[in-house]
Short mmCIF file of N, CA, C and O in Angstrom, two decimals:
data_model
loop_
_atom_site.label_atom_id
_atom_site.label_comp_id
_atom_site.label_asym_id
_atom_site.label_seq_id
_atom_site.Cartn_x
_atom_site.Cartn_y
_atom_site.Cartn_z
N LEU N 13 144.75 -8.35 240.76
CA LEU N 13 144.16 -8.14 242.06
C LEU N 13 144.72 -9.12 243.09
O LEU N 13 145.05 -8.73 244.20
N SER N 14 144.84 -10.39 242.73
CA SER N 14 145.32 -11.37 243.69
C SER N 14 146.74 -11.06 244.15
O SER N 14 147.10 -11.33 245.29
N GLU N 15 147.56 -10.45 243.28
CA GLU N 15 148.92 -10.05 243.68
C GLU N 15 148.87 -8.97 244.75
O GLU N 15 149.63 -9.01 245.72
N VAL N 16 147.99 -8.03 244.59
CA VAL N 16 147.84 -6.94 245.58
C VAL N 16 147.36 -7.52 246.90
O VAL N 16 147.87 -7.17 247.97
N VAL N 17 146.40 -8.41 246.86
CA VAL N 17 145.87 -9.02 248.08
C VAL N 17 146.96 -9.79 248.79
O VAL N 17 147.14 -9.67 250.01
N LYS N 18 147.74 -10.56 248.04
CA LYS N 18 148.85 -11.32 248.65
C LYS N 18 149.91 -10.39 249.23
O LYS N 18 150.38 -10.58 250.35
N ARG N 19 150.29 -9.39 248.47
CA ARG N 19 151.36 -8.49 248.89
C ARG N 19 150.97 -7.65 250.10
O ARG N 19 151.75 -7.47 251.02
N THR N 20 149.75 -7.15 250.11
CA THR N 20 149.33 -6.24 251.18
C THR N 20 148.58 -6.94 252.31
O THR N 20 148.31 -6.34 253.33
N LYS N 21 148.22 -8.20 252.08
CA LYS N 21 147.40 -8.97 253.03
C LYS N 21 146.04 -8.29 253.27
O LYS N 21 145.42 -8.46 254.32
N ALA N 22 145.61 -7.53 252.31
CA ALA N 22 144.31 -6.87 252.38
C ALA N 22 143.20 -7.89 252.10
O ALA N 22 143.41 -8.83 251.34
N PRO N 23 142.05 -7.69 252.70
CA PRO N 23 140.95 -8.61 252.38
C PRO N 23 140.42 -8.32 250.98
O PRO N 23 140.37 -7.17 250.56
N GLU N 24 140.07 -9.36 250.27
CA GLU N 24 139.47 -9.18 248.95
C GLU N 24 137.97 -9.02 249.12
O GLU N 24 137.32 -9.83 249.78
N ILE N 25 137.43 -7.97 248.57
CA ILE N 25 135.99 -7.71 248.64
C ILE N 25 135.45 -7.73 247.22
O ILE N 25 135.79 -6.88 246.40
N HIS N 26 134.64 -8.72 246.95
CA HIS N 26 134.07 -8.86 245.61
C HIS N 26 133.16 -7.67 245.33
O HIS N 26 132.40 -7.24 246.19
N PRO N 27 133.20 -7.13 244.11
CA PRO N 27 132.43 -5.92 243.82
C PRO N 27 130.92 -6.09 243.77
O PRO N 27 130.19 -5.10 243.82
N PHE N 28 130.40 -7.30 243.67
CA PHE N 28 128.95 -7.48 243.68
C PHE N 28 128.50 -8.75 244.37
O PHE N 28 127.42 -8.81 244.93
N ASN N 29 129.29 -9.78 244.40
CA ASN N 29 128.90 -11.07 244.98
C ASN N 29 129.37 -11.16 246.43
O ASN N 29 130.12 -12.03 246.81
N ASN N 30 128.90 -10.20 247.23
CA ASN N 30 129.34 -10.06 248.61
C ASN N 30 128.15 -9.54 249.42
O ASN N 30 127.51 -8.56 249.03
N ASP N 31 127.88 -10.20 250.55
CA ASP N 31 126.71 -9.82 251.35
C ASP N 31 126.75 -8.36 251.80
O ASP N 31 125.73 -7.68 251.79
N HIS N 32 127.92 -7.87 252.19
CA HIS N 32 128.03 -6.48 252.64
C HIS N 32 127.81 -5.50 251.49
O HIS N 32 127.19 -4.45 251.66
N VAL N 33 128.32 -5.83 250.32
CA VAL N 33 128.13 -4.98 249.15
C VAL N 33 126.65 -4.96 248.77
O VAL N 33 126.08 -3.89 248.49
N ILE N 34 126.01 -6.11 248.78
CA ILE N 34 124.58 -6.18 248.45
C ILE N 34 123.78 -5.34 249.45
O ILE N 34 122.89 -4.58 249.07
N THR N 35 124.12 -5.46 250.73
CA THR N 35 123.44 -4.66 251.75
C THR N 35 123.64 -3.17 251.50
O THR N 35 122.69 -2.38 251.61
N GLY N 36 124.84 -2.79 251.14
CA GLY N 36 125.11 -1.39 250.82
C GLY N 36 124.32 -0.93 249.61
O GLY N 36 123.79 0.19 249.58
N GLN N 37 124.21 -1.79 248.62
CA GLN N 37 123.44 -1.44 247.41
C GLN N 37 121.96 -1.29 247.74
O GLN N 37 121.24 -0.54 247.08
N ALA N 38 121.49 -1.97 248.78
CA ALA N 38 120.08 -1.87 249.17
C ALA N 38 119.72 -0.45 249.59
O ALA N 38 118.55 -0.05 249.48
N THR N 39 120.70 0.31 250.04
CA THR N 39 120.40 1.68 250.47
C THR N 39 119.93 2.56 249.32
O THR N 39 119.21 3.53 249.55
N VAL N 40 120.29 2.22 248.10
CA VAL N 40 119.84 2.99 246.93
C VAL N 40 118.31 2.94 246.86
O VAL N 40 117.64 3.97 246.76
N ALA N 41 117.76 1.73 246.92
CA ALA N 41 116.31 1.58 246.85
C ALA N 41 115.64 2.15 248.10
O ALA N 41 114.58 2.77 248.02
N LYS N 42 116.25 1.95 249.26
CA LYS N 42 115.69 2.48 250.51
C LYS N 42 115.55 4.00 250.42
O LYS N 42 114.50 4.56 250.75
N GLU N 43 116.58 4.67 249.96
CA GLU N 43 116.53 6.13 249.85
C GLU N 43 115.51 6.57 248.80
O GLU N 43 114.80 7.55 249.00
N LEU N 44 115.43 5.85 247.69
CA LEU N 44 114.45 6.17 246.66
C LEU N 44 113.03 6.03 247.22
O LEU N 44 112.18 6.90 247.02
N LEU N 45 112.79 4.95 247.94
CA LEU N 45 111.46 4.71 248.50
C LEU N 45 111.12 5.71 249.62
O LEU N 45 109.95 6.00 249.85
N GLU N 46 112.12 6.23 250.29
CA GLU N 46 111.88 7.29 251.28
C GLU N 46 111.46 8.59 250.58
O GLU N 46 110.60 9.32 251.07
N ASP N 47 112.08 8.86 249.44
CA ASP N 47 111.76 10.08 248.69
C ASP N 47 110.45 9.97 247.92
O ASP N 47 109.71 10.95 247.78
N VAL N 48 110.17 8.79 247.39
CA VAL N 48 108.96 8.54 246.60
C VAL N 48 108.33 7.25 247.13
O VAL N 48 108.56 6.17 246.60
N PRO N 49 107.54 7.35 248.20
CA PRO N 49 107.09 6.15 248.90
C PRO N 49 106.10 5.26 248.17
O PRO N 49 105.97 4.10 248.52
N LYS N 50 105.40 5.74 247.17
CA LYS N 50 104.38 4.90 246.53
C LYS N 50 104.74 4.62 245.07
O LYS N 50 103.98 4.93 244.16
N LEU N 51 105.87 4.02 244.86
CA LEU N 51 106.30 3.68 243.50
C LEU N 51 105.61 2.41 243.02
O LEU N 51 105.47 1.45 243.78
N ASP N 52 105.20 2.41 241.77
CA ASP N 52 104.65 1.20 241.17
C ASP N 52 105.76 0.21 240.85
O ASP N 52 105.60 -0.99 241.00
N ALA N 53 106.90 0.75 240.36
CA ALA N 53 107.99 -0.12 239.92
C ALA N 53 109.33 0.62 240.01
O ALA N 53 109.38 1.85 239.96
N ILE N 54 110.38 -0.16 240.16
CA ILE N 54 111.75 0.34 240.10
C ILE N 54 112.46 -0.45 239.01
O ILE N 54 112.44 -1.68 239.02
N LEU N 55 113.05 0.25 238.05
CA LEU N 55 113.85 -0.40 237.01
C LEU N 55 115.30 -0.36 237.46
O LEU N 55 115.82 0.71 237.80
N THR N 56 115.95 -1.50 237.44
CA THR N 56 117.31 -1.61 237.93
C THR N 56 118.18 -2.32 236.89
O THR N 56 117.80 -3.39 236.40
N PRO N 57 119.33 -1.74 236.56
CA PRO N 57 120.23 -2.45 235.65
C PRO N 57 120.82 -3.66 236.35
O PRO N 57 120.96 -3.69 237.57
N VAL N 58 121.16 -4.66 235.56
CA VAL N 58 121.78 -5.85 236.14
C VAL N 58 123.03 -6.22 235.35
O VAL N 58 123.00 -6.33 234.13
N GLY N 59 124.12 -6.32 236.06
CA GLY N 59 125.39 -6.81 235.51
C GLY N 59 125.71 -8.07 236.28
O GLY N 59 125.30 -9.17 235.93
N GLY N 60 126.38 -7.90 237.41
CA GLY N 60 126.67 -9.03 238.29
C GLY N 60 125.56 -9.32 239.27
O GLY N 60 125.55 -10.36 239.91
N GLY N 61 124.64 -8.39 239.42
CA GLY N 61 123.47 -8.64 240.25
C GLY N 61 123.50 -8.04 241.64
O GLY N 61 122.53 -8.19 242.39
N GLY N 62 124.56 -7.34 242.02
CA GLY N 62 124.63 -6.76 243.36
C GLY N 62 123.61 -5.67 243.59
O GLY N 62 122.89 -5.67 244.59
N LEU N 63 123.51 -4.72 242.65
CA LEU N 63 122.53 -3.65 242.77
C LEU N 63 121.11 -4.21 242.70
O LEU N 63 120.23 -3.82 243.47
N LEU N 64 120.88 -5.14 241.80
CA LEU N 64 119.56 -5.76 241.68
C LEU N 64 119.20 -6.50 242.96
O LEU N 64 118.08 -6.38 243.46
N SER N 65 120.13 -7.26 243.52
CA SER N 65 119.85 -8.01 244.76
C SER N 65 119.51 -7.06 245.90
O SER N 65 118.54 -7.28 246.63
N GLY N 66 120.30 -6.01 246.06
CA GLY N 66 120.02 -5.04 247.10
C GLY N 66 118.69 -4.34 246.88
O GLY N 66 117.92 -4.12 247.83
N THR N 67 118.39 -4.01 245.64
CA THR N 67 117.12 -3.36 245.32
C THR N 67 115.95 -4.28 245.65
O THR N 67 114.95 -3.85 246.23
N LEU N 68 116.07 -5.54 245.29
CA LEU N 68 115.01 -6.50 245.60
C LEU N 68 114.80 -6.65 247.10
O LEU N 68 113.67 -6.66 247.58
N LEU N 69 115.89 -6.76 247.84
CA LEU N 69 115.77 -6.94 249.29
C LEU N 69 115.13 -5.72 249.96
O LEU N 69 114.20 -5.85 250.76
N ALA N 70 115.61 -4.52 249.63
CA ALA N 70 115.06 -3.31 250.25
C ALA N 70 113.61 -3.09 249.84
O ALA N 70 112.77 -2.73 250.68
N THR N 71 113.30 -3.32 248.58
CA THR N 71 111.93 -3.11 248.10
C THR N 71 110.98 -4.10 248.74
O THR N 71 109.87 -3.74 249.16
N HIS N 72 111.40 -5.34 248.85
CA HIS N 72 110.57 -6.36 249.50
C HIS N 72 110.27 -5.96 250.94
O HIS N 72 109.14 -6.13 251.42
N TYR N 73 111.24 -5.39 251.63
CA TYR N 73 111.07 -5.02 253.04
C TYR N 73 110.28 -3.72 253.21
O TYR N 73 109.36 -3.65 254.01
N PHE N 74 110.65 -2.68 252.46
CA PHE N 74 110.07 -1.36 252.66
C PHE N 74 108.82 -1.07 251.84
O PHE N 74 108.03 -0.21 252.19
N SER N 75 108.66 -1.77 250.72
CA SER N 75 107.51 -1.50 249.85
C SER N 75 107.17 -2.75 249.04
O SER N 75 107.38 -2.81 247.83
N PRO N 76 106.63 -3.77 249.70
CA PRO N 76 106.40 -5.05 249.03
C PRO N 76 105.49 -4.99 247.80
O PRO N 76 105.56 -5.86 246.95
N SER N 77 104.70 -3.95 247.68
CA SER N 77 103.81 -3.86 246.51
C SER N 77 104.53 -3.27 245.29
O SER N 77 103.99 -3.30 244.19
N THR N 78 105.72 -2.73 245.49
CA THR N 78 106.48 -2.17 244.37
C THR N 78 107.15 -3.29 243.59
O THR N 78 107.81 -4.16 244.16
N LYS N 79 106.99 -3.26 242.29
CA LYS N 79 107.59 -4.27 241.42
C LYS N 79 109.01 -3.84 241.07
O LYS N 79 109.26 -2.67 240.81
N VAL N 80 109.94 -4.79 241.05
CA VAL N 80 111.32 -4.52 240.62
C VAL N 80 111.52 -5.18 239.26
O VAL N 80 111.25 -6.37 239.10
N ILE N 81 111.98 -4.40 238.31
CA ILE N 81 112.22 -4.89 236.95
C ILE N 81 113.70 -4.74 236.65
O ILE N 81 114.26 -3.65 236.74
N ALA N 82 114.33 -5.84 236.29
CA ALA N 82 115.75 -5.82 235.94
C ALA N 82 115.89 -5.57 234.44
O ALA N 82 115.11 -6.10 233.64
N GLY N 83 116.87 -4.78 234.08
CA GLY N 83 117.10 -4.49 232.67
C GLY N 83 118.53 -4.80 232.26
O GLY N 83 119.47 -4.54 233.01
N GLU N 84 118.66 -5.38 231.11
CA GLU N 84 119.98 -5.64 230.53
C GLU N 84 119.84 -5.62 229.01
O GLU N 84 118.78 -5.94 228.48
N PRO N 85 120.90 -5.23 228.31
CA PRO N 85 120.82 -5.20 226.84
C PRO N 85 120.62 -6.60 226.26
O PRO N 85 121.06 -7.60 226.84
N GLU N 86 119.96 -6.65 225.15
CA GLU N 86 119.70 -7.94 224.50
C GLU N 86 121.00 -8.71 224.23
O GLU N 86 121.04 -9.92 224.37
N GLY N 87 122.05 -8.01 223.87
CA GLY N 87 123.32 -8.68 223.58
C GLY N 87 124.13 -9.05 224.80
O GLY N 87 125.21 -9.62 224.70
N ALA N 88 123.60 -8.74 225.98
CA ALA N 88 124.27 -9.08 227.24
C ALA N 88 123.23 -9.64 228.20
O ALA N 88 123.09 -9.20 229.33
N ASP N 89 122.50 -10.63 227.73
CA ASP N 89 121.33 -11.13 228.46
C ASP N 89 121.61 -12.37 229.30
O ASP N 89 120.79 -13.27 229.40
N ASP N 90 122.77 -12.40 229.95
CA ASP N 90 123.12 -13.59 230.73
C ASP N 90 122.18 -13.80 231.92
O ASP N 90 121.92 -14.94 232.30
N THR N 91 121.65 -12.73 232.50
CA THR N 91 120.72 -12.90 233.62
C THR N 91 119.43 -13.54 233.12
O THR N 91 118.93 -14.49 233.73
N TYR N 92 118.91 -13.05 232.01
CA TYR N 92 117.71 -13.65 231.44
C TYR N 92 117.94 -15.13 231.12
O TYR N 92 117.13 -15.99 231.48
N ARG N 93 119.07 -15.42 230.48
CA ARG N 93 119.38 -16.81 230.12
C ARG N 93 119.57 -17.67 231.37
O ARG N 93 119.17 -18.83 231.41
N SER N 94 120.15 -17.08 232.43
CA SER N 94 120.35 -17.82 233.68
C SER N 94 119.00 -18.17 234.32
O SER N 94 118.80 -19.30 234.80
N LEU N 95 118.08 -17.22 234.32
CA LEU N 95 116.76 -17.50 234.88
C LEU N 95 116.03 -18.56 234.06
O LEU N 95 115.29 -19.38 234.61
N GLN N 96 116.22 -18.55 232.75
CA GLN N 96 115.58 -19.54 231.89
C GLN N 96 116.15 -20.94 232.11
O GLN N 96 115.41 -21.92 232.14
N SER N 97 117.47 -21.03 232.27
CA SER N 97 118.12 -22.34 232.39
C SER N 97 118.19 -22.85 233.82
O SER N 97 118.40 -24.04 234.05
N GLY N 98 118.05 -21.95 234.79
CA GLY N 98 118.12 -22.35 236.19
C GLY N 98 119.55 -22.46 236.71
O GLY N 98 119.77 -22.96 237.81
N LYS N 99 120.52 -22.00 235.91
CA LYS N 99 121.92 -22.00 236.35
C LYS N 99 122.60 -20.75 235.82
O LYS N 99 122.11 -20.12 234.88
N ILE N 100 123.70 -20.39 236.44
CA ILE N 100 124.40 -19.18 236.03
C ILE N 100 125.00 -19.36 234.64
O ILE N 100 125.77 -20.28 234.41
N GLU N 101 124.59 -18.48 233.74
CA GLU N 101 125.11 -18.49 232.37
C GLU N 101 126.16 -17.39 232.24
O GLU N 101 126.00 -16.31 232.80
N ALA N 102 127.20 -17.66 231.51
CA ALA N 102 128.29 -16.69 231.33
C ALA N 102 127.85 -15.54 230.42
O ALA N 102 127.04 -15.73 229.51
N SER N 103 128.40 -14.38 230.69
CA SER N 103 128.14 -13.23 229.83
C SER N 103 128.77 -13.48 228.46
O SER N 103 129.89 -13.99 228.36
N GLN N 104 128.05 -13.14 227.42
CA GLN N 104 128.56 -13.26 226.06
C GLN N 104 128.58 -11.90 225.38
O GLN N 104 128.59 -11.81 224.16
N ALA N 105 128.63 -10.86 226.19
CA ALA N 105 128.58 -9.50 225.65
C ALA N 105 129.86 -9.18 224.88
O ALA N 105 130.95 -9.55 225.29
N ASN N 106 129.69 -8.52 223.75
CA ASN N 106 130.82 -8.05 222.97
C ASN N 106 130.85 -6.54 223.14
O ASN N 106 130.27 -5.80 222.35
N THR N 107 131.50 -6.09 224.21
CA THR N 107 131.45 -4.68 224.57
C THR N 107 132.68 -4.29 225.39
O THR N 107 133.37 -5.15 225.91
N ILE N 108 132.92 -2.99 225.47
CA ILE N 108 133.98 -2.51 226.35
C ILE N 108 133.40 -2.07 227.70
O ILE N 108 134.13 -1.66 228.59
N ALA N 109 132.08 -2.17 227.87
CA ALA N 109 131.42 -1.79 229.12
C ALA N 109 131.64 -2.89 230.16
O ALA N 109 131.03 -3.96 230.08
N ASP N 110 132.52 -2.63 231.11
CA ASP N 110 132.89 -3.64 232.11
C ASP N 110 131.68 -4.24 232.83
O ASP N 110 131.66 -5.43 233.13
N GLY N 111 130.69 -3.42 233.15
CA GLY N 111 129.53 -3.90 233.88
C GLY N 111 128.73 -4.95 233.13
O GLY N 111 128.00 -5.73 233.73
N LEU N 112 128.87 -4.99 231.81
CA LEU N 112 128.15 -5.98 231.02
C LEU N 112 128.95 -7.26 230.80
O LEU N 112 128.44 -8.24 230.28
N LEU N 113 130.21 -7.25 231.21
CA LEU N 113 131.07 -8.40 231.02
C LEU N 113 131.02 -9.36 232.20
O LEU N 113 131.66 -10.39 232.20
N THR N 114 130.28 -8.99 233.23
CA THR N 114 130.18 -9.82 234.42
C THR N 114 129.04 -10.81 234.27
O THR N 114 128.13 -10.63 233.47
N SER N 115 129.11 -11.86 235.07
CA SER N 115 128.01 -12.81 235.17
C SER N 115 127.53 -12.81 236.62
O SER N 115 128.24 -12.33 237.50
N LEU N 116 126.37 -13.33 236.85
CA LEU N 116 125.85 -13.40 238.20
C LEU N 116 126.76 -14.25 239.09
O LEU N 116 127.50 -15.09 238.59
N GLY N 117 126.65 -14.03 240.39
CA GLY N 117 127.42 -14.83 241.35
C GLY N 117 126.52 -15.74 242.14
O GLY N 117 125.29 -15.69 242.04
N ASP N 118 127.12 -16.59 242.97
CA ASP N 118 126.33 -17.55 243.75
C ASP N 118 125.47 -16.87 244.81
O ASP N 118 124.50 -17.43 245.28
N LYS N 119 125.79 -15.64 245.18
CA LYS N 119 124.96 -14.88 246.12
C LYS N 119 123.89 -14.07 245.39
O LYS N 119 122.79 -13.90 245.90
N THR N 120 124.21 -13.58 244.21
CA THR N 120 123.27 -12.71 243.49
C THR N 120 122.27 -13.50 242.63
O THR N 120 121.18 -13.02 242.38
N PHE N 121 122.62 -14.68 242.19
CA PHE N 121 121.72 -15.44 241.33
C PHE N 121 120.42 -15.83 242.04
O PHE N 121 119.34 -15.63 241.50
N PRO N 122 120.49 -16.37 243.24
CA PRO N 122 119.22 -16.75 243.90
C PRO N 122 118.33 -15.55 244.14
O PRO N 122 117.12 -15.64 244.09
#
């Protein structure tokens, strides 16, 4: 990726640890809450945390009583471990699923 960025002078946009990406991901929850306005909870997968961050932000704004629950496989529980330790823990997933090989970023962890 860095070679392409250097060669084309294109801006690098991180796939999840980016304010604009997180804002875009928030539209998923916003649209869901527009369609089903009185949800008790939203279950959201978490890899790098972009979708979860956007979901939390939109839900907090549009439906503060709705609970957001993050889900990740037991063997790829870096988010759970990060919350327990108070710092970003690396993914230890043994998988070919790219989304599980990511760890939280400095924007998505808080």
